[in-house]
Structure formats: C-alpha cells, structure tokens
Coordinates of C-alpha atoms and ligand atoms in Angstrom, one line a residue:
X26 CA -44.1 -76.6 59.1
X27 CA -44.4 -80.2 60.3
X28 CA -48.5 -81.2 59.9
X29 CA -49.2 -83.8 62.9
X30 CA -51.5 -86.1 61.5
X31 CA -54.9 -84.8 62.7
X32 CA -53.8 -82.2 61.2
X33 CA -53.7 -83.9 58.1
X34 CA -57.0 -85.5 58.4
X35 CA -58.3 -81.6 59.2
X36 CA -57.0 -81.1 55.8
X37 CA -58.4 -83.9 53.8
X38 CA -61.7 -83.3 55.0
X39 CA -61.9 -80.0 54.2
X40 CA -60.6 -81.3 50.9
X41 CA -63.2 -83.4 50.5
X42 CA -65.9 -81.5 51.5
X43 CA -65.3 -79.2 48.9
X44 CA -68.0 -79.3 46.4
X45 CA -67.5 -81.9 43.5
X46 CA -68.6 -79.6 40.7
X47 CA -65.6 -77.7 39.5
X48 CA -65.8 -74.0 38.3
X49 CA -67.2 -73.0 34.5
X50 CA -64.8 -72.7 32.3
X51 CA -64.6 -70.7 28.8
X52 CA -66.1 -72.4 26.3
X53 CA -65.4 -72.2 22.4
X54 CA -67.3 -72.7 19.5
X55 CA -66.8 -72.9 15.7
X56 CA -66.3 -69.4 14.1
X57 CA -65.1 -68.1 10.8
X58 CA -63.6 -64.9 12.2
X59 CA -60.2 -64.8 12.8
X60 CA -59.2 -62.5 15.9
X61 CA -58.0 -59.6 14.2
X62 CA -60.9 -59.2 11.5
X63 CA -63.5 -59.9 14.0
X64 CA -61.6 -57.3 15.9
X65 CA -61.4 -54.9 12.6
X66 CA -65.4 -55.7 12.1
X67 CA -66.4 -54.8 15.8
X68 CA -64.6 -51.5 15.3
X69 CA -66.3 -50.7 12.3
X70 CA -69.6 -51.2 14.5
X71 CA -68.3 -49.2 17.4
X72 CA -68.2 -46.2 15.1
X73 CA -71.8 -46.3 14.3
X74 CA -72.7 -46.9 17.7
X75 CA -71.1 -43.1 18.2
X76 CA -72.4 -41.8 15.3
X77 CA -76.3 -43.3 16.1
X78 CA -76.0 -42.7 20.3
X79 CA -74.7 -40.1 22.7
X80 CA -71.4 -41.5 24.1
X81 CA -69.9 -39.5 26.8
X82 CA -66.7 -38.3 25.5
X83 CA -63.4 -40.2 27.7
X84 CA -63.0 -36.8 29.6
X85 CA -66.1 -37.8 31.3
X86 CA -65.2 -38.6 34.8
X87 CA -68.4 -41.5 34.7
X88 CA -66.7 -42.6 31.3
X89 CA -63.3 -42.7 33.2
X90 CA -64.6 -45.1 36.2
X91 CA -65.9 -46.9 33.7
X92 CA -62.9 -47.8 32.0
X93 CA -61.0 -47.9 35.7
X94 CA -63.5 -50.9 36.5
X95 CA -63.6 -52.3 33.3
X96 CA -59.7 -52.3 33.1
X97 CA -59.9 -54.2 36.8
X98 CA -62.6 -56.8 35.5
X99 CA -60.7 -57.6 32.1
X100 CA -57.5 -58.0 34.3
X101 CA -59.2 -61.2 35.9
X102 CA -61.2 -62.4 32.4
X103 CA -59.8 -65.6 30.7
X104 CA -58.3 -65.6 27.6
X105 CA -60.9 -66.8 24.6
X106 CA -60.2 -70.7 24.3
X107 CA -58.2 -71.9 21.3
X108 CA -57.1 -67.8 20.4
X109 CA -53.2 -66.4 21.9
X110 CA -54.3 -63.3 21.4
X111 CA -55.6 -60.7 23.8
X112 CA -59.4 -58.8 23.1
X113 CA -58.7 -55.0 22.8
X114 CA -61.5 -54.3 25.4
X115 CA -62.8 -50.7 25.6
X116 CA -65.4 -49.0 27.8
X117 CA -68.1 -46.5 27.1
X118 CA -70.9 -45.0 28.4
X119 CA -74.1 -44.0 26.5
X120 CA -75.9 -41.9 28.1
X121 CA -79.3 -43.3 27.5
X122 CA -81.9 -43.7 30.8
X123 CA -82.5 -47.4 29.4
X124 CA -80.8 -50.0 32.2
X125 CA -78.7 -51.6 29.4
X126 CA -75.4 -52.9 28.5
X127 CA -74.2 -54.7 25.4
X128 CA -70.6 -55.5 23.9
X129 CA -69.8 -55.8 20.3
X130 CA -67.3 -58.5 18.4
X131 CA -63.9 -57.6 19.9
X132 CA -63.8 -56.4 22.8
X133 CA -66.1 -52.6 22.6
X134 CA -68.5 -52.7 25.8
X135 CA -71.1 -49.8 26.1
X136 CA -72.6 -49.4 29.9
X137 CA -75.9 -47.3 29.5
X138 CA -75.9 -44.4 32.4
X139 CA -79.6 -46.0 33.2
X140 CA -77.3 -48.8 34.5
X141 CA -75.0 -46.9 36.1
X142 CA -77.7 -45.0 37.8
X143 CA -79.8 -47.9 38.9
X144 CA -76.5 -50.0 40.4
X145 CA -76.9 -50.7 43.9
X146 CA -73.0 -50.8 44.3
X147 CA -70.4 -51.3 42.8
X148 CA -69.9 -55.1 42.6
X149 CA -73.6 -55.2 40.8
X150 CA -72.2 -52.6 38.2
X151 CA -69.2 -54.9 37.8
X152 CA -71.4 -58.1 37.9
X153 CA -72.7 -56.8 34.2
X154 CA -69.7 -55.9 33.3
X155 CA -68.5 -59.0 34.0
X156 CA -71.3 -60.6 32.2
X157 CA -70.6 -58.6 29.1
X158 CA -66.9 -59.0 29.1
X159 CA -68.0 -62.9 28.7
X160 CA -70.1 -62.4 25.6
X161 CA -66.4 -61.2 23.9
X162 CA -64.4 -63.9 25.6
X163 CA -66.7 -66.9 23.9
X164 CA -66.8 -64.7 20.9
X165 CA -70.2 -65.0 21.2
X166 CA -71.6 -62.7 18.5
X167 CA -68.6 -63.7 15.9
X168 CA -70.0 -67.6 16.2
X169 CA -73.5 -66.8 16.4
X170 CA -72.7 -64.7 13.3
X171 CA -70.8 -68.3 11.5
X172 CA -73.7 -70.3 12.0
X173 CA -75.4 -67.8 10.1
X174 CA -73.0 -67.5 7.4
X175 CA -73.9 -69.7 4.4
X176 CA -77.2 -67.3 4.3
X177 CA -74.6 -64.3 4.6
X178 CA -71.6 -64.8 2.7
X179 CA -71.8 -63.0 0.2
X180 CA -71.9 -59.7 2.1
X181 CA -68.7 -57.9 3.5
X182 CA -68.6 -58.9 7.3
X183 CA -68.5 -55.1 8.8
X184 CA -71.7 -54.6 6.7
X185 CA -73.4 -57.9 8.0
X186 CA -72.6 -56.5 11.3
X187 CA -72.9 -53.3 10.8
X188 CA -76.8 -53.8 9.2
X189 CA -78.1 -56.5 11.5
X190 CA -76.7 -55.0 14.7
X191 CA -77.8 -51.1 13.3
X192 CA -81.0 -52.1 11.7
X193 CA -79.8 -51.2 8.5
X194 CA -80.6 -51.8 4.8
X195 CA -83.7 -52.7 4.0
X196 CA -84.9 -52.2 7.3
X197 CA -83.6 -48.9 7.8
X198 CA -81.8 -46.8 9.9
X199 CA -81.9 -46.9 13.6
X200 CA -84.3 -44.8 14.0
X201 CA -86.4 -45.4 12.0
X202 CA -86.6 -49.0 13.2
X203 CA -87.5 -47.2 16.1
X204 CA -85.6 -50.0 18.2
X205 CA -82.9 -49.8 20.7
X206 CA -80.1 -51.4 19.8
X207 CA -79.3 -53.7 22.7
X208 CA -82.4 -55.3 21.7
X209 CA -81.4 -55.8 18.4
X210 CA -77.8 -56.9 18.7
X211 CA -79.2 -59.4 21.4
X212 CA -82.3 -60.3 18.8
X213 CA -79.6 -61.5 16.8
X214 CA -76.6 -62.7 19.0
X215 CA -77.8 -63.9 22.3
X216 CA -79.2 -67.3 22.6
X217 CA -80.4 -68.3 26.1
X218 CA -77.3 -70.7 26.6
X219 CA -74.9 -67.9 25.6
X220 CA -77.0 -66.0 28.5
X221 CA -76.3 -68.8 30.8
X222 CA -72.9 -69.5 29.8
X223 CA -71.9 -65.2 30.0
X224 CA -73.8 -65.5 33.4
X225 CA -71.5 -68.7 34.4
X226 CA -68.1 -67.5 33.4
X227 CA -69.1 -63.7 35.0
X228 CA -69.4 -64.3 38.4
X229 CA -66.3 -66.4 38.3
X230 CA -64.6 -63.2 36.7
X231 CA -65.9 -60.8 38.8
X232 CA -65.1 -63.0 41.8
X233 CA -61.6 -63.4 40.6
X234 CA -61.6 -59.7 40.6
X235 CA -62.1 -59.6 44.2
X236 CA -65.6 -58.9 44.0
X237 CA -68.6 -60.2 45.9
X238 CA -69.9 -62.8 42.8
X239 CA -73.5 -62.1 44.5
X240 CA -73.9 -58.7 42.6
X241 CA -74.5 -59.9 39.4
X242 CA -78.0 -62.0 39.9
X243 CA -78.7 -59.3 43.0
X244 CA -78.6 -56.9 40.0
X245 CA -81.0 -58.9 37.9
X246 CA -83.2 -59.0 41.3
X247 CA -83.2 -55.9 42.0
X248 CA -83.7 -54.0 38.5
X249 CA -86.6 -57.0 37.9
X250 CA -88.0 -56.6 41.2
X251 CA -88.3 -52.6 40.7
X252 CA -89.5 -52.5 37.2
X253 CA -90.8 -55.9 36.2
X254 CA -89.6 -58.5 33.8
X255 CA -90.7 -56.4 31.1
X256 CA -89.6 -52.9 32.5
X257 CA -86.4 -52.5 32.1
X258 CA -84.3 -53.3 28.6
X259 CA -81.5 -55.1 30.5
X260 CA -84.0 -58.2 31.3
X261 CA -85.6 -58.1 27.9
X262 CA -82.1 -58.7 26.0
X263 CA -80.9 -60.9 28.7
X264 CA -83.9 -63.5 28.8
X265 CA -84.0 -64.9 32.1
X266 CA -83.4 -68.5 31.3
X267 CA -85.6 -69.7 33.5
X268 CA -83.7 -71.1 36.5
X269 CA -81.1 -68.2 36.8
X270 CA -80.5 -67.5 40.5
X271 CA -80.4 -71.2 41.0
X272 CA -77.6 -72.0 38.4
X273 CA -76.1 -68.6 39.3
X274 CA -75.8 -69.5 43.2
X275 CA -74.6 -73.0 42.3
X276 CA -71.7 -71.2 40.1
X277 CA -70.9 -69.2 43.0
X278 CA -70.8 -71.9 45.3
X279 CA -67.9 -73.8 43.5
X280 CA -65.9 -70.1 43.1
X281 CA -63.1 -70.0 45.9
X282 CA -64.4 -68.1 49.6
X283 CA -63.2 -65.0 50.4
X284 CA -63.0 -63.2 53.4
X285 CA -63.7 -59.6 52.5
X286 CA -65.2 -59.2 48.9
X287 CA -65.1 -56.1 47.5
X288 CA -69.1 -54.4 47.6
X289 CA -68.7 -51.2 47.2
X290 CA -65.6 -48.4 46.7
X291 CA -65.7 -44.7 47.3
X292 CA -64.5 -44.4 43.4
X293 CA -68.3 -45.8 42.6
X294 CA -70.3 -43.6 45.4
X295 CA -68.8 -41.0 43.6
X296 CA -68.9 -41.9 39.8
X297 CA -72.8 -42.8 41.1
X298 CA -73.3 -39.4 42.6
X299 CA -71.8 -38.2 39.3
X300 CA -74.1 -40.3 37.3
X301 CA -77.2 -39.5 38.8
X302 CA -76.5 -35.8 38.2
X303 CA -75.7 -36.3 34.5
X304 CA -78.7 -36.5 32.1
X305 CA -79.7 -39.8 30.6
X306 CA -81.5 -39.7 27.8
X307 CA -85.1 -41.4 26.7
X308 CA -85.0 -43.6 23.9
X309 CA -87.0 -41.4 21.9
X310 CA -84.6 -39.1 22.5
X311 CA -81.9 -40.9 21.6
X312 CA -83.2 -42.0 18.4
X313 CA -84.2 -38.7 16.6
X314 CA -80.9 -38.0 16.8
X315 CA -81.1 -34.2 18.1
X316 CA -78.7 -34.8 20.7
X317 CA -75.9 -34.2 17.8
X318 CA -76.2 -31.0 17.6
X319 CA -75.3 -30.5 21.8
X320 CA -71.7 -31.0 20.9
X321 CA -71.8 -33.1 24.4
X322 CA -70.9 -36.3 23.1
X323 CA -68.1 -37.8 21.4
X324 CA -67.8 -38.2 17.8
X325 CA -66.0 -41.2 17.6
X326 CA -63.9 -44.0 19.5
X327 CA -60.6 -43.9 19.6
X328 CA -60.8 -41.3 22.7
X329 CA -57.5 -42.0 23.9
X330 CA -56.3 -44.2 26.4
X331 CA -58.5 -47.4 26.7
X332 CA -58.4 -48.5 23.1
X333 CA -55.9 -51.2 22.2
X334 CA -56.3 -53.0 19.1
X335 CA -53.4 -53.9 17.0
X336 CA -50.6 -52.2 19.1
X337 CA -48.4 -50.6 16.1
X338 CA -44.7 -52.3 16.0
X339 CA -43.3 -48.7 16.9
X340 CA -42.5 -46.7 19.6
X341 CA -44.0 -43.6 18.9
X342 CA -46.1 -42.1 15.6
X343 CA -46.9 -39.2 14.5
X344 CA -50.6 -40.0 13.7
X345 CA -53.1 -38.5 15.5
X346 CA -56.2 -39.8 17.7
X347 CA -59.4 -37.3 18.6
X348 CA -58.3 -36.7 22.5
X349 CA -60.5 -35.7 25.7
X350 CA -60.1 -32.0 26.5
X351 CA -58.4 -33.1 30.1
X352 CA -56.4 -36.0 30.5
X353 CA -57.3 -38.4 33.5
X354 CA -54.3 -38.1 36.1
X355 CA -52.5 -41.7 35.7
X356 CA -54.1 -44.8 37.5
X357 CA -51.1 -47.0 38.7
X358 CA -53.8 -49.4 39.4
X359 CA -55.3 -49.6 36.1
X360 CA -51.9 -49.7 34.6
X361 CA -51.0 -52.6 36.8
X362 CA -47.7 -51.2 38.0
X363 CA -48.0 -52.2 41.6
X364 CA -49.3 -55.9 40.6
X365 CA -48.0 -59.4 40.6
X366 CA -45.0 -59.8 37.8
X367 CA -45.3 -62.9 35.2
X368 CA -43.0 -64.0 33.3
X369 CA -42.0 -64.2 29.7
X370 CA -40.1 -66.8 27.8
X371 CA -39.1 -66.5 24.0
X372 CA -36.3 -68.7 22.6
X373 CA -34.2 -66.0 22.2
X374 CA -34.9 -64.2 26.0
X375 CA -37.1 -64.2 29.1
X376 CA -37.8 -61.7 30.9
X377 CA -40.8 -60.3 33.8
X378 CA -43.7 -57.8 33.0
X379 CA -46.6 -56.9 34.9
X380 CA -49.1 -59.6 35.0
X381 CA -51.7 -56.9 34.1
X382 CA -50.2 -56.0 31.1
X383 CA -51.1 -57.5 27.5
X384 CA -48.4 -59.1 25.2
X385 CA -48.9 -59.2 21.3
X386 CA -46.4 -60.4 19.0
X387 CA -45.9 -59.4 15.9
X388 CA -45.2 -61.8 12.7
X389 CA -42.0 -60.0 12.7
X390 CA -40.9 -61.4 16.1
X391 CA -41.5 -57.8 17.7
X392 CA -43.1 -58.1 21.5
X393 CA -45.6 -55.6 22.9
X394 CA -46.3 -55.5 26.6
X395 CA -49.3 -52.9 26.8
X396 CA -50.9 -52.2 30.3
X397 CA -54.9 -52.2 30.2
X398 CA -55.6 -49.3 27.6
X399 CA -51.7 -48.3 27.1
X400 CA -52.0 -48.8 23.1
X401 CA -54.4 -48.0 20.4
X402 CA -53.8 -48.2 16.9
X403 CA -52.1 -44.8 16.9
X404 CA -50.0 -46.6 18.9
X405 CA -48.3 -47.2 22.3
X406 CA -49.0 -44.7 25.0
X407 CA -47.4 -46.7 27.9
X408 CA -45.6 -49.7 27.7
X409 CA -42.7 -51.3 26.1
X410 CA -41.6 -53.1 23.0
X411 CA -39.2 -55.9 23.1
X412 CA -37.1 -56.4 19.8
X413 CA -34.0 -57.9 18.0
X414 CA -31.5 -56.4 15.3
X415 CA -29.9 -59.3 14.0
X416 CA -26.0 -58.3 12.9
X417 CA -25.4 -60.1 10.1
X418 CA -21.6 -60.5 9.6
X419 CA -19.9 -59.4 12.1
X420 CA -21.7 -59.5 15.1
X421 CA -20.9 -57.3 18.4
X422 CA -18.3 -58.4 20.1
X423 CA -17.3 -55.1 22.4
X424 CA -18.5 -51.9 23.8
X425 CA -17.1 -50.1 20.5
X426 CA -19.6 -52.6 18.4
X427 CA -22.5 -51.9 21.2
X428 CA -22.0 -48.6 20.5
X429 CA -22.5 -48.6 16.7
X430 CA -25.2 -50.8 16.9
X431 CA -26.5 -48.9 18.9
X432 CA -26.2 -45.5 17.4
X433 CA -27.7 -47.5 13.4
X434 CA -30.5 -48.2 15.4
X435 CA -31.4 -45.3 16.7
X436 CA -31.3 -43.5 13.2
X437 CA -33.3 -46.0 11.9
X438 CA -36.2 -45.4 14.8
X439 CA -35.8 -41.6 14.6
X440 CA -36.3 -42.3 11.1
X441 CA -39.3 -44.4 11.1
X442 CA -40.8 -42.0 13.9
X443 CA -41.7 -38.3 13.1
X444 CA -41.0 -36.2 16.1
X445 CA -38.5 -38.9 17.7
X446 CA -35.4 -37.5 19.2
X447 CA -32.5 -38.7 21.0
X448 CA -32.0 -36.4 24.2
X449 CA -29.3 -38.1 26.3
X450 CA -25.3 -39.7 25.8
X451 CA -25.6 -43.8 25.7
X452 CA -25.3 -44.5 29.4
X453 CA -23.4 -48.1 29.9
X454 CA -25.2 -50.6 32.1
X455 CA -25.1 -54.4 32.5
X456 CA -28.4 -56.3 31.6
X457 CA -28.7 -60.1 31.8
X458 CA -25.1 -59.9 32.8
X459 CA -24.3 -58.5 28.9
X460 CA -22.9 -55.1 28.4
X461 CA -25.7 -52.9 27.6
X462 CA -26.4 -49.2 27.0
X463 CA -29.4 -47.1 27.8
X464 CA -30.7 -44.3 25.8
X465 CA -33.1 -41.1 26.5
X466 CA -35.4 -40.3 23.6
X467 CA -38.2 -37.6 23.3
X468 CA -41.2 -38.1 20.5
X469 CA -44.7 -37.5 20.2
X470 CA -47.3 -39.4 22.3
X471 CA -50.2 -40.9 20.9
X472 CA -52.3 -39.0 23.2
X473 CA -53.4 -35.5 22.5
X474 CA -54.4 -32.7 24.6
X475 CA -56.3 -29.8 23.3
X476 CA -55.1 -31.3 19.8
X477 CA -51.7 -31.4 20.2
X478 CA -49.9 -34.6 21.0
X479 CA -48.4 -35.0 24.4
X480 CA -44.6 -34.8 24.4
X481 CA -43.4 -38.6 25.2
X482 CA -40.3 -40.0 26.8
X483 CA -38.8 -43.6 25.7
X484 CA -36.1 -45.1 27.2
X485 CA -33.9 -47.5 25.0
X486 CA -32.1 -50.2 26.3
X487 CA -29.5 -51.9 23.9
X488 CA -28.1 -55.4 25.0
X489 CA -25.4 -57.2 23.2
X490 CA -26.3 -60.8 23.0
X491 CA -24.1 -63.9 23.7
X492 CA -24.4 -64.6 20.0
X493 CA -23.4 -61.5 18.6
X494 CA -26.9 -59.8 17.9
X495 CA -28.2 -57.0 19.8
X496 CA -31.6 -57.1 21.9
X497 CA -33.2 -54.1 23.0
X498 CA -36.5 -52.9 24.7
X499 CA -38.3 -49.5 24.0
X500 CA -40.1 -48.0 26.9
X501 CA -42.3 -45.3 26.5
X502 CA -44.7 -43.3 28.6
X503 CA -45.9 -39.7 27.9
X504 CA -43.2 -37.3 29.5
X505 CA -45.3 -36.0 32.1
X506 CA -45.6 -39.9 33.6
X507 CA -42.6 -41.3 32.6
X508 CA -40.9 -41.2 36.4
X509 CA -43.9 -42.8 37.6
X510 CA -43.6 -45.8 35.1
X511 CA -40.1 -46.1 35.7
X512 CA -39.4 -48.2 37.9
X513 CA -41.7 -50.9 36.2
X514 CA -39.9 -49.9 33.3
X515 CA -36.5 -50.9 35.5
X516 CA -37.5 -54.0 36.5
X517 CA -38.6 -55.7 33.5
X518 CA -35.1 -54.6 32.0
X519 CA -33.5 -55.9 35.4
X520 CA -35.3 -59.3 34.6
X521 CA -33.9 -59.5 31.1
X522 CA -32.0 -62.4 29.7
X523 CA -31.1 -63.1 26.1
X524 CA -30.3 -67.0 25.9
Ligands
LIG11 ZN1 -75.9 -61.0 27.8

C-alpha cells in the first residue's frame, strides 16, 4: 500500500499523540533463591495450605475454571526479569467465604470462593488473578524473604516459610493464631510498593490477555464500596496505597486500546452460578479444622493436570499422583493448541511449538515443551520432549543405521519407563529433509483415574542428523487425547531442523 502523504501526517499524529509514559514493566530485585528452590520451598508451603484449609479437590468444576482462567492469564504474564525459567503456576480454590486471594513463592495461587462469589464478572475475577500472578513474577515473597535473611539464616528456608507464612513455631499453629493466612503471608510479604507494582504489571497482564484492564480497581471498588475498607480480607492484605484508582487508570491509559475486551464469558456465569451454590466456609470454621473430617476437600496438591514444576526428563513414569475422581474433558484452549506458533533455536536444531506452551531445559541438553498444566513432577501428561543420542563412532549414515539407532533407543526408554511399550513397525518419514522414522508407543500416564493411571500414547520421531547423530522428539498425550493433540504434535515435527 502506497501512504499519500496526509496520510502520513494522519499517522504521525496519532503517533504522537500517544501518551509519553510507556507501559510498567517487571521489575527485579535482589534475592537469594534460586528458581528451582524457591520453587521447591513454595511447594513445601502449598502442602500446608491443604493440610490447614479446605481446597476443593481438581474434579471441582469451580477448581477447573479456575485453572482454565488462570492458564489464560499466565499465558500473557512476563517472564520474571533476570530468570530463563518458567514459574510452575497452579490454581486452587479454598473454599473459605473470606474475599481473598494470595500466591505463594513459585507460582501456587489460591482464589478463596468468597472471591469467586463476590466477582462481578469475569474480567474482575481475572483482574486479581492477574494481580496475584504478579506477586510470583517479581518473586515478591522470595526477595522480601532475602532482605530478611541475615536474621533468618540459620533456619532451613521451607521452615522460614513454612512458620512465618503458617504462624508456626512459637507462635503456634494456625489456628490457634486464630488468623487467616492471607493476612499473614501479606503481614510479612507485601509492602505497599509491591501492592503497587502487582497492581501495575496486572492490568497490563490481564489486558494482554484480552481482558477489559478496568476489572481489576472496579473489583477493589466494588468489594470496598460493599463492605468497607475494613470488611472484606482482600483490602486489608492489599493496603490500598493511597492513590490506587489514580495510578491504576494512568497504567491503563498507556496499555494498547482494544475494540472489544473481554467482560464477561458464559464459562464464568456458570462457574459463578456454581460458586454461589457451593458452601464457603467462615473463618472460624476454617480454622478448627473440622471440615477434615467431610472428606470434601483435597488432601494434597499435585491434583493432576495444572501442576508443572520440574518437568521429569522422561516420557512417561510409573510414579503415581493423587487424581480427581473425573477427569476434565481436554481444553484445546488451555492447552494452546489452536494458538500462535513460536519458534525455537538451539545450536544443534530449531524448530516451532505453540507459543502457549513452556520450554525447560535440562543440564543434560533435554528440551521440554509443556502446555499450561501438561507436566507435574510425576511427569509429562501432554507435550513433547526434544533430545539427542549422540553416536559416538560410527555415526548413521543410512536407513539400516536409522534403524538400529533407533531400535537401542527404544530399549533404553522402555527401560527407563515401567509400563512403556512399543505398539507399532518404525514408519519411514522425512523430517527436516533427513530420513526419519516414527514410532507408536503405549505407557502409563501421569494422570490417574479412580487410581489407576491413564493409559498414554507417545509418538517417537527419530531423525538422522547431517552429522551422523540421531535427534528425536517424544510426544505424549494420554491415549484417550492423543488424536486431538496430534496435529500440534505434527507440526512441531514438520518444523524440525537439525543444523
Ligand atoms: Zn497483593
């Protein structure tokens, strides 16, 4: 297209008319955590949380929205500043009547049903997500936790954590604290400015998600307005700093327009309708603990899909994972399969995965790429692992070599994997313009129903490389979804190139 030149001035004005103050951006801060043991510490805390609150178990259909939003949120949150790797995040619900929300070191987010319940729609629910979600991108707690340190460091981290966040030790249990612990995690964690700054980089993260950037301070409004500034537990942790609607609204005013932001969505009138009909407990209630003995909640984390931690370096294990009764039918959104591709470049290949999905590496070299909740450390549910088998010596140099290389490495993986099995004949196929084979597996999927783990299908793809070596990728997807993730699975092997 040819601009004529008022067209050009149109252009420049609107440039320049654009406000001057550019968007927030992640900040970072000195902290004496390394990713994986402030990941490792926050877990540790995520298992008292179950065993001191009623969490709704990952069957719950609330619990699954929750996760489905969360996984849509985290999908448009900036990486932490200064860290390559990826926060685990996880959703949960407690189902306490307090309008709260907090998130522990990590990437563990808990969404009281009082919040849930008192959400106007779903871009304010997604507004304090957002918020939340912010906290573990500036690794708030983790820093606030290093300044502390020198008075600390002589106690294990988890049990730092564990006691200040809990109200342990000296001070007791929970309960007998007789405090929520929002408050106290935020008594510790939350300074104003980390208030400010989780406020900042939220509405630029929920706006990025496609959502109206207005819900989060409407939320505040609303909840403040209805109950006062002392009423409801979501104002008392999150101080209002003062001037918050006005630094809030100037945010939003340097976040890009959009035509149609997302409000509201069928999938929250009815998680809402399903939230308001679920019980939510009194503090009191929650705190003496007799809400144990219902055998409603869930005992631990770990509830299957929406845990990712340290995605394990193999295709499939035979370790187990407590599991929801039902298993939510597959969300093609949440797994990103119908979103934009990105690409990957490693010196020895490239290749394209979903931009949604989450890539760790491991010291050995080994590539995970994990949709939103695909892994957990039980390992990979959904996704696909990217590897090398180096041939010392002598090196493939024909469809006879493929073929052994091939057939070594699958006894080594049905060795490392109890259950693993291979179910097909190697079926030739070109990849990156190299002669490749392709391979049909059965194992045991990380996920569990009614105890038993879900039968899994991975797809092997073997490539011999220019320089003698063989590449391959590892798909894997329970059995029962495996035709669905398949032509994801397709095109990131279509995209590959070893160089
Ligand atoms: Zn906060």
């Amino acid at each position: 297209m040819h601009l004529r030149p008022h067209h050009l001035l149109l252009v420049l004005s609107l440039v320049i008319s654009t406000p001057a103050f550019a968007r927030f951006e992640a900040v970072t801060c000195k902290n004496a955590f390394t990713v994986p043991q402030e990941i490792a510490e926050g877990n540790k805390v995520a298992a008292q949380v179950y065993a001191q609150m009623p969490v709704l178990p990952d069957s719950d259909p609330v619990a699954r929205y929750i996760r489905q939003l969360g996984a849509r949120l985290v999908a448009s949150a900036p990486p932490s500043p200064g860290t390559r790797e990826v926060w685990p995040f996880n959703f949960h619900v407690v189902a306490s009547e307090e309008i709260n929300a907090f998130a522990l070191p990590g990437g563990s987010i808990f969404v009281n049903l009082g919040t849930i319940q008192a959400a106007g729609n779903e871009a304010q629910l997604a507004g304090v997500m957002a918020h939340e979600i912010s906290h573990v991108v500036m690794r708030h707690s983790t820093c606030n936790l290093s300044k502390q340190q020198n008075k600390q460091v002589l106690y294990g981290l988890g049990s730092v954590l564990s006691s200040v966040l809990l109200g342990g030790g000296a001070a007791g249990s929970l309960a007998q604290a007789g405090i929520g612990l929002g408050q106290n995690l935020d008594f510790l964690h939350m300074s104003r400015d980390d208030e400010r700054q989780a406020d900042l980089l939220g509405v630029g993260i929920l706006s990025d998600a496609g959502y109206d950037p207005r819900g989060l301070p409407q939320f505040f409004e609303t909840i403040q307005a209805k109950y006062g500034a002392g009423g409801a537990q979501l104002l008392s942790d999150h101080p209002n700093p003062g001037n918050r609607t006005q630094y809030v609204n100037a945010e939003i005013a340097t976040l890009p327009q959009r035509a149609n932001p997302t409000v509201n969505t069928a999938a929250f009138a009815t998680a809402h309708t399903q939230a308001v009909g679920e019980r939510a407990l009194p503090a009191k209630e929650v705190q003496t603990g007799a809400w144990k003995r219902s055998g409603q909640y869930a005992s631990g984390p770990n509830g299957g899909l929406l845990t990712t931690s340290t995605p394990a370096t193999q295709p499939a294990t035979s370790s187990t994972v407590s599991t929801p009764p039902t298993l939510a039918p597959l969300d093609r959104r949440a797994l990103g399969l119908d979103g934009a591709m990105t690409s990957l470049a490693v010196p020895r290949y490239t290749l394209r995965y979903p931009a949604q999905w989450q890539k760790s590496q491991e010291a050995s070299g080994s590539i995970s790429l994990i949709p939103p909740g695909g892994g957990g450390p039980d390992g990979i549910a959904y996704g696909a692992l990217v590897d090398l088998a180096p041939q010392p010596g002598k090196g493939i140099a024909d469809s006879a070599g493929l073929s052994d290389a091939t057939t070594t490495l699958v006894k080594k993986l049905v060795a490392q994997n109890s259950g693993l099995q291979q179910t097909g004949a190697f079926t030739p196929l070109t990849v990156g313009g190299r002669l490749a084979y392709g391979v049909d597996l059965t194992g045991r999927s990380p996920l569990q129903n009614a105890g038993a783990p879900l039968p899994e299908h991975d797809w092997l793809i073997t490539v011999a490389r220019p320089d003698g070596d063989l590449s391959y990728l590892v798909f894997i997807a329970p059995q029962r979804d495996f035709a669905n993730l398949k032509p994801t699975f397709s095109a990131i092997a279509a995209s590959f190139q070893p160089r």
